[in-house]
CSV table of C-alpha atoms in Angstrom, one decimal:
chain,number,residue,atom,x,y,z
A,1,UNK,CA,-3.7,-6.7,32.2
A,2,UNK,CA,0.0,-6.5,32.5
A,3,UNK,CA,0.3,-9.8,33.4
A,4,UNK,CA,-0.9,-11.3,30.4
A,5,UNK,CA,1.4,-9.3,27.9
A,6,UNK,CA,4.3,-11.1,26.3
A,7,UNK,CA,6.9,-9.1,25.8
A,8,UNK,CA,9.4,-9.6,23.0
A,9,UNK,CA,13.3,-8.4,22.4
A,10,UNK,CA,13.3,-5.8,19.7
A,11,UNK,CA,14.9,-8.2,16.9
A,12,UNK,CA,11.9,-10.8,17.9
A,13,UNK,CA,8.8,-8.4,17.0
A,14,UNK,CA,8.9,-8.2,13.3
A,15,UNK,CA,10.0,-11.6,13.4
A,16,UNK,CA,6.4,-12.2,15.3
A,17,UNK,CA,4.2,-9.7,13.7
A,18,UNK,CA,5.0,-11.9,10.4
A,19,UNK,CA,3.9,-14.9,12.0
A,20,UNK,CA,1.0,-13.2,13.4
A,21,UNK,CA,-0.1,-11.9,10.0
A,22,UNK,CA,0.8,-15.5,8.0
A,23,UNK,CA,-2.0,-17.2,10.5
A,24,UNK,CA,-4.4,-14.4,9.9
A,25,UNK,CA,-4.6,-14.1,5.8
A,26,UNK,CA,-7.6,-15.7,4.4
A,27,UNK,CA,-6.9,-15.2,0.7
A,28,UNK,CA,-5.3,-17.4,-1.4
A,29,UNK,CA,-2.1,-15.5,-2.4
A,30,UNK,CA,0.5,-16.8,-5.1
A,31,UNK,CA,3.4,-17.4,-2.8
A,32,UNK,CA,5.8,-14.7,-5.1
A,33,UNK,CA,3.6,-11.9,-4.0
A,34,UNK,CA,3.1,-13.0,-0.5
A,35,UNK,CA,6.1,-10.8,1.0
A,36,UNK,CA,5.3,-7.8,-0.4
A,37,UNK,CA,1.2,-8.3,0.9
A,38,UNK,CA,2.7,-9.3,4.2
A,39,UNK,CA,5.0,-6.6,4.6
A,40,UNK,CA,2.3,-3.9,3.6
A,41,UNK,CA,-0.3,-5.7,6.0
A,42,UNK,CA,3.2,-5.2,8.2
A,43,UNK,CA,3.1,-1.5,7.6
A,44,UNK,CA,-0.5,-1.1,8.2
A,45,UNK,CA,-2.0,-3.6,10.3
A,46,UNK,CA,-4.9,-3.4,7.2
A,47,UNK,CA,-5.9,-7.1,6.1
A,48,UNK,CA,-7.8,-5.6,3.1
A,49,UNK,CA,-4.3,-5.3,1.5
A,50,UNK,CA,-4.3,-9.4,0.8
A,51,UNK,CA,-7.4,-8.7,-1.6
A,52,UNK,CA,-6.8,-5.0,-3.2
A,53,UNK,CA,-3.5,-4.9,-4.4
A,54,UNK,CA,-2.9,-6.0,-8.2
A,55,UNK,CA,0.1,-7.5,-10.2
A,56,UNK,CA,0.7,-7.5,-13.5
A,57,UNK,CA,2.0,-10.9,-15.0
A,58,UNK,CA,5.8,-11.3,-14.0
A,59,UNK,CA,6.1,-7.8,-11.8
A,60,UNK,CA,7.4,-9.0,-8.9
A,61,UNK,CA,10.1,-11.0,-11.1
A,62,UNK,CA,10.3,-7.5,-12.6
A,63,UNK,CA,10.7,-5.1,-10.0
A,64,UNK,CA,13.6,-7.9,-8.4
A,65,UNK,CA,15.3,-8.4,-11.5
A,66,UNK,CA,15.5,-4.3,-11.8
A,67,UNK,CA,16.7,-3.6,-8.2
A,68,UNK,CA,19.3,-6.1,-9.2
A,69,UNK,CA,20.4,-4.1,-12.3
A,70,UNK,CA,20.8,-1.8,-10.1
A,71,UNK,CA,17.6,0.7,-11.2
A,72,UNK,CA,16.5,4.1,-9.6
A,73,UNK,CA,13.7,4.5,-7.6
A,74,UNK,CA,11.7,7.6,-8.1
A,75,UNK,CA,9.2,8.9,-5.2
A,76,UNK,CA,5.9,11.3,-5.6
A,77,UNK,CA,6.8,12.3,-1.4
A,78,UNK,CA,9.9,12.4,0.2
A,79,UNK,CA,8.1,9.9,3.2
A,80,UNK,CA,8.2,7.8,0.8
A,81,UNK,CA,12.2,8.3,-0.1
A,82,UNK,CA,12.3,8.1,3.9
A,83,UNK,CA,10.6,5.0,4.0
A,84,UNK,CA,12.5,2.9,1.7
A,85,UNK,CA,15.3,0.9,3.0
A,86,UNK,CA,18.4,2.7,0.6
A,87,UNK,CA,21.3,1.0,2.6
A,88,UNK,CA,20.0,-1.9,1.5
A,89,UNK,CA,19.5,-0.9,-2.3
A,90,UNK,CA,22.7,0.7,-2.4
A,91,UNK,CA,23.9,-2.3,-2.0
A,92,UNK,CA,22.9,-3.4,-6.1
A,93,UNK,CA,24.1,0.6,-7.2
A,94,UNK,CA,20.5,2.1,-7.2
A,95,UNK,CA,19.4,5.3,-6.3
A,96,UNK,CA,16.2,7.1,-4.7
A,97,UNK,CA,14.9,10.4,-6.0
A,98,UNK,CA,12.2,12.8,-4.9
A,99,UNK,CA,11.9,15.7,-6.9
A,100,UNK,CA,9.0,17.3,-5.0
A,101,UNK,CA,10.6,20.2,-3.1
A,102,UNK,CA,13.1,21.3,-6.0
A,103,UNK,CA,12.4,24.8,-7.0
A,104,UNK,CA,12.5,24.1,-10.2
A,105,UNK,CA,9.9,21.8,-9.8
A,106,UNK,CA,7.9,24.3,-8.2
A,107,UNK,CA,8.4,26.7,-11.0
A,108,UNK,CA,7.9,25.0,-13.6
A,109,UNK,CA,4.3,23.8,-11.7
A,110,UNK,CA,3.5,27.3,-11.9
A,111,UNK,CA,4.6,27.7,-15.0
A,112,UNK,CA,2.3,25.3,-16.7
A,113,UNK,CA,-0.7,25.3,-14.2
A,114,UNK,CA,0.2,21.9,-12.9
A,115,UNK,CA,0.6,20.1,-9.3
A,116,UNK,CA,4.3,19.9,-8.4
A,117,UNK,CA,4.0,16.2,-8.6
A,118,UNK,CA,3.3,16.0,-12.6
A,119,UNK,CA,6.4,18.8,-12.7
A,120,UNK,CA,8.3,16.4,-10.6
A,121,UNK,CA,7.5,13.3,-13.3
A,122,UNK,CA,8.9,15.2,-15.9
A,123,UNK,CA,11.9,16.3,-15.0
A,124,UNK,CA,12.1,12.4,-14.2
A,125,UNK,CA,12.7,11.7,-17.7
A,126,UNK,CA,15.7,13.1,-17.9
A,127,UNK,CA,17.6,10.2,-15.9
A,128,UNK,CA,19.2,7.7,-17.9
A,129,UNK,CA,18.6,3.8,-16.8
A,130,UNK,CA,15.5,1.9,-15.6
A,131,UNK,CA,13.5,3.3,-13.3
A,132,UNK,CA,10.8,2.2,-10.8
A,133,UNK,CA,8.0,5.1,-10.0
A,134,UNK,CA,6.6,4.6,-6.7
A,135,UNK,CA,3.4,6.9,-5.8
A,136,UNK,CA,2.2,6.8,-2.6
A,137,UNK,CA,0.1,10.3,-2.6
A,138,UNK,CA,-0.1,12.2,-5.8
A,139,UNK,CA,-2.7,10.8,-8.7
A,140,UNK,CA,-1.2,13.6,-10.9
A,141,UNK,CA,2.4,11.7,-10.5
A,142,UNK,CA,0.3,8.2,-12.1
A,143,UNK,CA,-1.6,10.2,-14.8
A,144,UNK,CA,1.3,12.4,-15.7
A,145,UNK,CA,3.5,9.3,-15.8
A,146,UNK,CA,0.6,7.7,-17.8
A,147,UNK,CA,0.8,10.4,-20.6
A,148,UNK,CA,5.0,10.3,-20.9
A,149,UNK,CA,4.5,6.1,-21.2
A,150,UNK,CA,1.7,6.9,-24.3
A,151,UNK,CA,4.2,9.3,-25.5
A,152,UNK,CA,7.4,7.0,-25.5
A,153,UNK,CA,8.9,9.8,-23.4
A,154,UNK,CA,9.3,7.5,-20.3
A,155,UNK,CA,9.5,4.1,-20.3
A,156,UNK,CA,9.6,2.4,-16.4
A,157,UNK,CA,11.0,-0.5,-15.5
A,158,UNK,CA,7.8,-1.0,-13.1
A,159,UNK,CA,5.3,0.9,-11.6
A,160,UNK,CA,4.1,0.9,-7.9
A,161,UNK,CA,0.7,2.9,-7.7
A,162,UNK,CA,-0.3,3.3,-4.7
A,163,UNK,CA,-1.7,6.7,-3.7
A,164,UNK,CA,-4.7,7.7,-1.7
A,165,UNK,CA,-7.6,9.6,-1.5
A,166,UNK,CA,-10.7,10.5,-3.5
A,167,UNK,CA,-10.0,12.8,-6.2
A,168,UNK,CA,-9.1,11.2,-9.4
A,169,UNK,CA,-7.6,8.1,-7.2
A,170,UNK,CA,-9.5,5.3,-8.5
A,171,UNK,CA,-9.1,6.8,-11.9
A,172,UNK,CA,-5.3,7.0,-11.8
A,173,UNK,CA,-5.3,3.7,-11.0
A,174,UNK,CA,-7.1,2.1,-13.4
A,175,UNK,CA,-4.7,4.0,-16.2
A,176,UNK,CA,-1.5,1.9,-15.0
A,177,UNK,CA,-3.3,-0.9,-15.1
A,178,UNK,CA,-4.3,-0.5,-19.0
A,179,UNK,CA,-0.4,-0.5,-19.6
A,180,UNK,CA,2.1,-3.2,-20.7
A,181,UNK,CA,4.1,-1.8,-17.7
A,182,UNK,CA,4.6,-4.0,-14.6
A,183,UNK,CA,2.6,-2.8,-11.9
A,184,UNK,CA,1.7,-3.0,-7.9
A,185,UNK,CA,-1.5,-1.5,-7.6
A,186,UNK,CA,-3.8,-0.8,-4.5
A,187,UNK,CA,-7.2,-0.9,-5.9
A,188,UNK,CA,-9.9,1.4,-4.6
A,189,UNK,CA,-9.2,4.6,-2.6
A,190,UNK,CA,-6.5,3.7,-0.3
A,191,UNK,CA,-3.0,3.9,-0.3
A,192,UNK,CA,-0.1,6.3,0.8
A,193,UNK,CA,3.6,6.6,1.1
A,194,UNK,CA,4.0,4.5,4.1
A,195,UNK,CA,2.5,1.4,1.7
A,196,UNK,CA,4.5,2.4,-1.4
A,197,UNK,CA,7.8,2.1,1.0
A,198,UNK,CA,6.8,-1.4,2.3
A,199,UNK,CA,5.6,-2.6,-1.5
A,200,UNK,CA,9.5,-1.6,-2.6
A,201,UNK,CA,11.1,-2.8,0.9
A,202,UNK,CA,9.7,-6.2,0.0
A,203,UNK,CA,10.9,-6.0,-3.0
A,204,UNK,CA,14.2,-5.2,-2.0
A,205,UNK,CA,14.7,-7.6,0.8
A,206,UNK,CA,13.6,-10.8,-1.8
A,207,UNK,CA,16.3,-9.6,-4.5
A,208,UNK,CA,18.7,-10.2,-1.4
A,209,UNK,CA,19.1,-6.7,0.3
A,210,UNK,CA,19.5,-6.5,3.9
């Protein structure tokens, strides 16, 4: 009924819908990584967040310690680039990429008989300074990005892997997590662009970016 809705001013609701999700977890989660669980739980109103997602020793201090150096962020969709709060990491000096819809991307896809997304990691390496990769979607991006760490031709300054599906998901995966990279993982099938945004937004926001 109407009459039992509360209604909030528009600054209140996230505000709320924090407070809301801080009385509902039921994991015990280390108290660094409880902003970026929060705000993916945030993004998706999925509690299963609180026990899937994986982080490498030290990546949150990481990932902060790179958006303060004032690192690029490079994106497997541009929902993901539209997703991520840039104001507020302009504000160290870095930078979002998406190289999806380049056509050189594209051609060089064809080219080689690959997806657009492992085209789109390597012409990645070409940018100079550290780097986050955040993939949302594409499982090509994490093994593709996977072969250039083995190779020494890329070397991240953290990884958030996040995409979703079934095909070669899973698998994807569990290759970042065999690296000495630092990594946010969502283990199992799900994922996508929206989480990857919130996973860096969090990150953002506790290295002081508003």
């Amino acid at each position: 009924m109407l009459k039992d809705i509360e209604f909030f001013l528009p600054e209140d609701i996230e505000r709320r819908s924090f407070e809301i999700i801080e009385s509902e977890l039921t994991a015990e989660i280390d108290e660094e990584k409880k902003p970026i669980v929060k705000r993916i739980i945030h993004a998706t109103a999925d509690f299963s967040y609180e026990k899937s997602l994986k982080f490498s020793e030290g990546a949150v201090e990481a990932g902060i310690d790179a958006i303060r150096n004032g690192c690029g962020i490079i994106t497997d969709t541009n929902m993901a680039k539209a997703g991520i709060n840039k104001k507020a990491l302009e504000k160290f000096g870095g930078e979002v990429y998406c190289f999806m819809a380049d056509s050189d991307v594209s051609q060089e896809a064809a080219k080689n008989g690959t997806t657009r997304a492992a085209a789109a990691v390597d012409k990645s390496a070409g940018i100079k300074g550290p780097l986050i990769y955040v993939v949302g979607n594409a499982p090509t991006a994490l093994i593709r990005l996977y072969e250039h760490i083995k190779n020494g031709t890329i070397m991240p300054a953290m990884i958030i892997g996040m995409p979703v599906g079934f095909v070669n998901v899973v698998e994807s995966k569990e290759l970042i997590m065999e690296l000495s990279v630092p990594y946010i993982v969502a283990e199992g099938r799900k994922g996508g662009s929206n989480v990857a945004a919130a996973a860096v937004n969090a990150l953002i926001y506790m290295a002081g970016g508003r």
